[in-house]
Amino acid sequence: MRTMWRWVRIASGIAVRGVGDTTLRKAVAGKVVLVTGASEGIGAATARRLGRAGAIVLLVARTAARLETVRREIAEDGGIAHVYPADLSRPDEAEALGLRILDDHRRVDVIVNNAGRSIRRSVADTSDRFHDVQRTIDLNYLGPVQLLLVLLPAMRAAGRGHLVNVSTAGILTPAPQWSSYLASKAAFDVWLRSAAPELRRDGVTTSTFYCGLVRTRMSAPTKAYRDAPAMTPDEAAAVVCRAVARRPRTIEAWWMRPSELFAAAFKGTVERSLSGDNALDTLRAAIASGLLRPSRLLRLLRATRRYGWTLAAAVEAGPADGIALVDDHGSITREQLRLDMRGRAAYLRDMGVTAGDRIGIRCGNDRGLVTTAAAAGLLGADAVLLPPTLDDDELTAVTAREGLRLTVGDGPTAAPTWLPRPRRPGRLTVLTSGTTGPRQAVRRPITWRVLLGPAVTHLRLIPLRPGTPIAVAAPAYHGYGLSYLAAGLALGAPVVLATGLRPHRLREIVDTHRPTALFALPVQLGRLADLPEADALHGRTRLVTGSEPLDPELCLRLLDVFGDRLFNLFGATEAGWATIATPADLRAAPGTVGRPPRGVRIRVLDGDGRDAPPGEAGAVHVSGWLPGGALVATGDVGYLDRAGRLMLTARVPAPSPR
């Protein structure tokens, strides 16, 4: 049964045919075989197999303790192995290693070049990380070449020897995100193929194994590979041993050469399809969120057409049942929330509120804000969300400036009743922060076409799932908190609302509800990090901050305490969501707000309205939310670094009154 399963995996292209023990023993018994990268994975499995076949195995890797473990395993099976710790990413160490091996063994019969460094990083993320390119080249190309230049003369003088290079199938069909890794592997591959005719004249042969995906520690960090079909280290080691014993020029899975020919014949088509790789990730995220279910899409379209982009539409677009909200008063089901907002709408209607009226809503971060704002949407009224902290003078000024008919809070309801469709959709607006001028209501016209790119980008980085809670600690009367409140209601993710600066309450919410993400202000996350054993916070919850600047020192502290699950969002009430910083961005540039989502563009303009060069501060503008790509100033000063990440430095000062 095991044999049949092995051939099924070979026929499907997951694995490649190996070699039998008898053939391998005839080829290597008593021979000196050097294996680099022998401390784990393919290298360790290859070394153990060669040791059982009677080879004298020279184990090379950086970590002496792991090499000693492999040596002991070989010895327990009756084999012979020697440990040679060395860092092949340093050519001087590679040279010293070669000389030491020649002193101990005079020459090597077979060299298996297996050590390597894998790195998956986009060109944009590499812009200010040239050292990653250098390290990858050092280990995958320069180090192995230096080692061979020391060992080859003895092999050529003896008139025999064999070199086995464990390469990657990726160099036959290059893929995005892997430019540094594939270039370094291709460099050594070309070097060896170019040297092969010279070496063959002296009896030294070469083999290259273009290895597919193998389940090792090196491939583990790439999330997309975790569930993909892959070889085991032992399966890959069997192929390496076949290269040692049979000495073919190349070995690869059956599908690799046709793929290479197709990629060469249709370069433009392949490049265009690979450029859509990110779109496939986005599509998967949208499917997981339930956005592409026909019933969900119909509800969304019907709700937004009837009630506009309001909380009424978000509630009506969501599932029919389940938990809708959790706040300090407990949980509320979607059915009860719909009844409450209809009762609140009946009360507002009795107060004379009708479609087109402009009202202020002054509620805290709880269900009262949701029911009152949704009630206004049911009536077709325009709701302006007001911070509860507004003093009387500010409230009077805002009421006059925005033409508010009345201001309501969390108050009484009437009996729920049937409400006719409003003669026009309602509108939901928030106030600007007031840092660059008087507070004023801002509403941007949103279309599905404009929303699609940013929404799916967000879902790819911070997935939202129906039935899985999210926690919103940021004030829902500001754009940041409101966006996630509405998204949770519409997508069917129960929304847990928190208020104020109560870190113990946030800790309780995360530990109890285990939300997909916690959306909070920097100061809230800072206080959460101050709690004892903060690093024990539920590890699957992403921590998303925004609305206020993230101090670089606080950023690093949050990363140290919570690990790589911190995201930083930047947006402006006037301009919309602008950028998002991933944990990798924040590690590379603490405090950055990252790069724009799909469909949005960032420009930093100098005093003359020209694009400022990287590193030079200017006024930040956003395009993508308004028709025609119109630029909107965010009111911030910042600069783009070499990697295209936005760094904010200040707010544009408010104009002096005349």
Coordinates of C-alpha atoms in Angstrom, one line a residue, residues 155-536:
M155 CA 38.9 16.1 -7.2
R156 CA 40.2 17.0 -10.7
A157 CA 43.7 15.8 -9.8
A158 CA 42.2 12.4 -8.8
G159 CA 40.2 12.3 -12.1
R160 CA 36.9 11.6 -10.4
G161 CA 34.2 13.2 -8.3
H162 CA 30.6 14.3 -8.4
L163 CA 28.8 17.5 -7.5
V164 CA 25.1 17.5 -6.6
N165 CA 23.3 20.8 -6.4
V166 CA 19.9 20.9 -4.6
S167 CA 18.3 23.8 -6.5
T168 CA 14.7 24.9 -6.7
A169 CA 12.0 24.4 -9.3
G170 CA 11.3 28.1 -9.0
I171 CA 14.2 29.1 -11.2
L172 CA 12.5 27.3 -14.1
T173 CA 9.3 29.4 -13.7
P174 CA 10.1 32.5 -11.6
A175 CA 7.3 33.8 -9.3
P176 CA 6.7 37.2 -7.7
Q177 CA 7.8 37.8 -4.1
W178 CA 10.8 35.5 -4.6
S179 CA 13.2 37.7 -6.7
S180 CA 16.1 37.7 -4.3
Y181 CA 15.9 34.0 -3.5
L182 CA 15.4 32.8 -7.1
A183 CA 18.1 35.1 -8.4
S184 CA 20.7 33.7 -6.0
K185 CA 19.8 30.1 -6.7
A186 CA 19.8 30.8 -10.4
A187 CA 23.3 32.3 -10.1
F188 CA 24.8 29.2 -8.7
D189 CA 22.8 27.0 -11.1
V190 CA 24.2 28.9 -14.1
W191 CA 27.7 28.9 -12.6
L192 CA 27.6 25.1 -12.1
R193 CA 26.2 24.4 -15.6
S194 CA 28.9 26.7 -17.1
A195 CA 31.6 25.0 -15.2
A196 CA 30.3 21.4 -16.0
P197 CA 32.0 21.1 -19.4
E198 CA 35.4 22.1 -17.9
L199 CA 35.0 19.7 -15.0
R200 CA 33.8 16.8 -17.1
R201 CA 37.2 16.8 -19.0
D202 CA 38.8 15.9 -15.6
G203 CA 36.3 13.3 -14.6
V204 CA 34.1 15.4 -12.3
T205 CA 30.4 15.2 -13.1
T206 CA 27.5 17.4 -12.0
S207 CA 23.8 16.8 -11.2
T208 CA 21.1 19.3 -10.3
F209 CA 17.9 18.5 -8.5
Y210 CA 15.3 21.1 -9.2
C211 CA 13.4 20.5 -6.0
G212 CA 9.7 21.3 -5.6
L213 CA 8.0 22.2 -2.3
V214 CA 9.3 20.3 0.7
R215 CA 7.7 20.4 4.1
T216 CA 10.6 21.8 6.1
R217 CA 11.3 24.6 8.6
M218 CA 12.4 26.8 5.7
S219 CA 9.0 26.6 4.0
A220 CA 7.0 26.9 7.2
P221 CA 6.8 30.7 7.4
T222 CA 5.1 31.0 4.0
K223 CA 1.4 30.7 4.9
A224 CA 0.3 29.8 1.4
Y225 CA 2.5 26.7 1.5
R226 CA 1.2 25.2 4.7
D227 CA -1.7 23.3 3.1
A228 CA -0.1 22.8 -0.3
P229 CA 0.9 19.3 -1.4
A230 CA 4.6 18.9 -0.6
M231 CA 7.4 16.3 -0.4
T232 CA 8.7 15.1 3.0
P233 CA 12.4 15.6 3.8
D234 CA 12.9 11.9 3.4
E235 CA 11.3 11.9 -0.1
A236 CA 13.5 14.8 -1.2
A237 CA 16.6 13.0 0.3
A238 CA 15.8 9.9 -1.7
V239 CA 16.0 12.0 -4.9
V240 CA 19.3 13.6 -3.8
C241 CA 20.7 10.1 -3.2
R242 CA 19.5 9.1 -6.7
A243 CA 21.5 12.0 -8.0
V244 CA 24.5 10.8 -6.0
A245 CA 24.2 7.2 -7.2
R246 CA 23.0 7.6 -10.8
R247 CA 24.7 10.9 -11.7
P248 CA 22.0 12.3 -14.1
R249 CA 22.5 15.8 -15.4
T250 CA 19.2 17.0 -14.0
I251 CA 16.3 15.7 -12.0
E252 CA 12.9 17.3 -11.7
A253 CA 9.2 16.5 -11.4
W254 CA 7.6 15.5 -14.8
W255 CA 5.6 18.7 -15.1
M256 CA 8.5 21.2 -14.6
R257 CA 10.0 21.1 -18.1
P258 CA 6.6 21.6 -19.9
S259 CA 5.9 24.4 -17.5
E260 CA 9.3 26.0 -18.4
L261 CA 8.6 25.7 -22.1
F262 CA 5.1 27.2 -21.7
A263 CA 6.6 30.1 -19.6
A264 CA 9.2 30.7 -22.3
A265 CA 6.7 30.6 -25.2
F266 CA 4.1 32.7 -23.5
K267 CA 6.1 35.1 -21.4
G268 CA 3.6 38.0 -21.6
T269 CA 0.6 35.7 -20.6
V270 CA 2.5 34.2 -17.7
E271 CA 3.7 37.6 -16.4
R272 CA 0.1 39.0 -16.6
S273 CA -1.3 35.9 -14.7
L274 CA 1.4 36.1 -12.1
S275 CA 0.7 39.8 -11.5
G276 CA -2.8 38.7 -10.5
D277 CA -1.4 36.5 -7.7
N278 CA -2.3 39.1 -5.2
A279 CA -5.8 39.3 -6.7
L280 CA -6.2 35.5 -6.0
D281 CA -5.4 36.1 -2.4
T282 CA -7.9 38.9 -2.3
L283 CA -10.5 36.7 -3.9
R284 CA -9.9 34.0 -1.3
A285 CA -10.3 36.5 1.5
A286 CA -13.6 37.9 0.0
I287 CA -14.9 34.3 -0.3
A288 CA -14.0 33.6 3.3
S289 CA -15.8 36.7 4.5
G290 CA -19.0 35.7 2.8
L291 CA -19.0 38.7 0.5
L292 CA -19.4 36.7 -2.6
R293 CA -22.4 34.7 -1.5
P294 CA -25.3 35.6 -3.8
S295 CA -27.7 36.0 -0.9
R296 CA -25.2 38.3 0.9
L297 CA -24.6 40.4 -2.1
L298 CA -28.3 40.8 -2.8
R299 CA -28.9 41.9 0.8
L300 CA -26.1 44.4 0.7
L301 CA -27.3 45.9 -2.6
R302 CA -30.9 46.1 -1.5
A303 CA -30.0 47.6 1.9
T304 CA -27.7 50.3 0.5
R305 CA -30.1 51.1 -2.3
R306 CA -32.9 51.6 0.2
Y307 CA -31.1 53.2 3.2
G308 CA -27.8 54.5 1.7
W309 CA -24.5 54.0 3.4
T310 CA -25.9 54.0 6.9
L311 CA -26.0 51.8 10.0
A312 CA -29.6 50.9 9.0
A313 CA -28.2 49.4 5.8
A314 CA -25.4 47.6 7.7
V315 CA -27.9 46.0 10.1
E316 CA -30.3 45.0 7.3
A317 CA -27.5 43.6 5.2
G318 CA -26.4 41.2 7.9
P319 CA -27.7 37.7 8.7
A320 CA -31.2 37.2 10.0
D321 CA -30.1 35.8 13.4
G322 CA -27.2 35.4 15.7
I323 CA -25.5 37.9 18.1
A324 CA -25.2 41.4 16.7
L325 CA -23.6 43.4 19.5
V326 CA -22.0 43.0 22.9
D327 CA -21.4 46.0 25.1
D328 CA -21.3 46.7 28.9
H329 CA -25.0 45.9 29.1
G330 CA -24.6 42.4 27.6
S331 CA -25.3 40.9 24.2
I332 CA -28.1 41.7 21.8
T333 CA -29.3 39.5 19.0
R334 CA -29.8 40.7 15.5
E335 CA -33.6 40.2 15.8
Q336 CA -33.7 42.3 18.9
L337 CA -31.5 45.0 17.4
R338 CA -33.9 45.3 14.4
L339 CA -36.8 45.6 16.8
D340 CA -35.0 48.2 18.9
M341 CA -34.0 50.4 15.9
R342 CA -37.6 50.3 14.6
G343 CA -38.9 51.3 17.9
R344 CA -36.4 54.1 18.1
A345 CA -37.3 55.2 14.6
A346 CA -41.0 55.3 15.6
Y347 CA -40.1 57.5 18.5
L348 CA -38.1 59.9 16.2
R349 CA -40.9 59.9 13.7
D350 CA -43.3 60.9 16.5
M351 CA -40.9 63.8 17.3
G352 CA -41.4 65.0 13.7
V353 CA -38.2 63.6 12.1
T354 CA -38.7 62.8 8.4
A355 CA -36.6 62.0 5.4
G356 CA -34.1 64.7 4.6
D357 CA -34.0 66.1 8.1
R358 CA -30.5 66.6 9.6
I359 CA -30.1 65.5 13.2
G360 CA -27.2 65.2 15.6
I361 CA -26.6 61.9 17.5
R362 CA -24.7 62.2 20.7
C363 CA -24.2 58.7 22.2
G364 CA -21.4 56.7 23.7
N365 CA -19.7 53.5 22.4
D366 CA -22.7 51.2 23.0
R367 CA -25.9 49.9 21.5
G368 CA -27.6 53.3 21.9
L369 CA -25.4 54.8 19.2
V370 CA -26.3 51.9 16.9
T371 CA -30.0 51.9 17.4
T372 CA -30.3 55.7 17.2
A373 CA -28.1 56.1 14.1
A374 CA -29.8 53.1 12.4
A375 CA -33.3 54.6 13.3
A376 CA -32.3 57.8 11.5
G377 CA -31.3 55.7 8.5
L378 CA -34.7 53.9 8.5
L379 CA -36.4 57.3 8.3
G380 CA -34.1 58.6 5.5
A381 CA -32.8 61.3 7.9
D382 CA -29.2 62.6 7.7
A383 CA -27.4 61.7 10.9
V384 CA -24.3 63.6 12.2
L385 CA -22.4 61.6 14.9
L386 CA -21.3 63.9 17.7
P387 CA -18.7 63.1 20.3
P388 CA -20.2 63.0 23.8
T389 CA -17.3 65.1 25.0
L390 CA -18.5 68.2 23.1
D391 CA -19.0 71.1 25.5
D392 CA -22.0 73.3 25.3
D393 CA -20.3 76.0 23.2
E394 CA -19.0 73.5 20.7
L395 CA -22.3 71.8 20.5
T396 CA -24.1 75.2 19.8
A397 CA -21.5 76.0 17.1
V398 CA -21.8 72.7 15.4
T399 CA -25.6 72.7 15.5
A400 CA -25.7 76.1 13.8
R401 CA -22.9 75.3 11.3
E402 CA -24.4 72.0 10.3
G403 CA -28.1 73.0 10.4
L404 CA -29.1 70.3 12.8
R405 CA -32.8 70.3 13.4
L406 CA -32.3 68.6 16.8
T407 CA -29.8 66.6 18.8
V408 CA -30.7 63.2 20.3
G409 CA -29.0 60.8 22.6
D410 CA -29.7 57.3 23.7
G411 CA -33.3 57.7 24.8
P412 CA -36.8 56.2 24.8
T413 CA -38.4 54.1 22.1
A414 CA -41.9 53.6 20.9
A415 CA -43.6 50.3 19.9
P416 CA -41.9 48.8 16.9
T417 CA -44.0 49.4 13.8
W418 CA -43.9 49.0 10.1
L419 CA -42.0 51.8 8.4
P420 CA -42.4 52.7 4.7
R421 CA -39.4 53.0 2.5
P422 CA -38.0 56.5 2.9
R423 CA -38.4 58.8 -0.1
R424 CA -34.6 59.1 -0.2
P425 CA -31.7 57.2 1.4
G426 CA -30.4 58.6 4.6
R427 CA -26.8 59.8 5.1
L428 CA -24.4 59.2 7.9
T429 CA -21.6 61.7 8.6
V430 CA -18.9 62.2 11.2
L431 CA -17.2 65.3 12.4
T432 CA -13.6 66.2 11.6
S433 CA -11.2 66.2 14.6
G434 CA -11.0 70.0 14.7
T435 CA -7.1 70.1 14.8
T436 CA -6.9 72.1 11.5
G437 CA -10.0 74.2 11.8
P438 CA -13.5 74.1 13.2
R439 CA -15.2 70.7 13.5
Q440 CA -17.4 70.1 10.5
A441 CA -19.3 67.2 9.1
V442 CA -17.8 65.4 6.2
R443 CA -19.4 62.9 3.9
R444 CA -17.8 61.3 0.9
P445 CA -19.9 59.8 -1.9
I446 CA -19.1 56.0 -1.8
T447 CA -19.7 53.7 -4.7
W448 CA -19.2 49.9 -4.8
R449 CA -16.5 50.4 -7.4
V450 CA -14.6 52.7 -5.1
L451 CA -15.1 50.6 -2.1
L452 CA -14.1 47.2 -3.6
G453 CA -10.3 47.7 -3.8
P454 CA -9.7 48.9 -0.3
A455 CA -12.2 46.5 1.2
V456 CA -10.7 43.4 -0.3
T457 CA -7.2 44.6 0.5
H458 CA -8.2 44.9 4.1
L459 CA -9.9 41.5 4.2
R460 CA -6.7 39.9 2.8
L461 CA -4.6 41.4 5.6
I462 CA -7.1 41.4 8.4
P463 CA -9.8 38.8 7.6
L464 CA -13.3 39.3 9.0
R465 CA -15.4 36.1 9.2
P466 CA -19.2 35.7 9.6
G467 CA -19.9 34.5 13.2
T468 CA -16.4 35.3 14.5
P469 CA -16.4 38.4 16.8
I470 CA -14.4 41.6 16.3
A471 CA -13.8 44.0 19.1
V472 CA -14.1 47.8 18.6
A473 CA -12.6 49.9 21.4
A474 CA -12.1 53.0 19.1
P475 CA -14.9 55.5 19.4
A476 CA -17.7 54.5 16.9
Y477 CA -18.6 58.2 16.5
H478 CA -15.3 58.7 14.6
G479 CA -14.7 57.3 11.2
Y480 CA -12.2 54.6 12.3
G481 CA -14.4 52.9 14.9
L482 CA -17.6 53.5 12.8
S483 CA -16.1 51.7 9.8
Y484 CA -15.5 48.5 11.7
L485 CA -18.8 48.7 13.5
A486 CA -20.6 48.9 10.2
A487 CA -18.4 46.2 8.6
G488 CA -19.1 43.8 11.5
L489 CA -22.8 44.3 11.3
A490 CA -22.9 43.9 7.5
L491 CA -20.7 40.8 7.4
G492 CA -22.3 39.0 10.3
A493 CA -19.3 39.3 12.7
P494 CA -20.6 40.0 16.2
V495 CA -19.2 43.4 17.3
V496 CA -18.0 43.7 20.9
L497 CA -17.9 47.4 21.9
A498 CA -15.6 48.8 24.6
T499 CA -15.5 52.2 26.0
G500 CA -12.8 54.4 27.5
L501 CA -9.3 53.6 28.7
R502 CA -10.0 50.4 30.7
P503 CA -7.2 48.0 29.9
H504 CA -8.6 45.2 32.2
R505 CA -11.9 45.4 30.2
L506 CA -10.1 45.1 26.9
R507 CA -8.2 42.1 28.3
E508 CA -11.4 40.5 29.4
I509 CA -13.0 41.1 26.0
V510 CA -10.1 39.5 24.1
D511 CA -9.8 36.5 26.5
T512 CA -13.5 35.9 26.6
H513 CA -14.6 36.5 23.1
R514 CA -11.4 35.7 21.2
P515 CA -12.1 38.2 18.5
T516 CA -10.4 38.1 15.1
A517 CA -9.2 41.6 15.6
L518 CA -9.2 44.4 18.2
F519 CA -9.6 47.9 16.8
A520 CA -8.3 50.4 19.3
L521 CA -6.4 53.6 19.7
P522 CA -2.7 53.6 20.4
V523 CA -3.1 54.7 24.0
Q524 CA -5.6 51.8 24.6
L525 CA -3.1 49.3 23.3
G526 CA -0.3 50.9 25.3
R527 CA -2.3 50.5 28.5
L528 CA -3.1 46.9 27.5
A529 CA 0.6 46.2 27.1
D530 CA 1.2 47.6 30.7
L531 CA -0.9 44.8 32.2
P532 CA 0.9 41.9 33.9
E533 CA 1.4 39.0 31.6
A534 CA 0.2 41.0 28.6
D535 CA 2.1 38.8 26.3
A536 CA -0.3 36.0 27.2

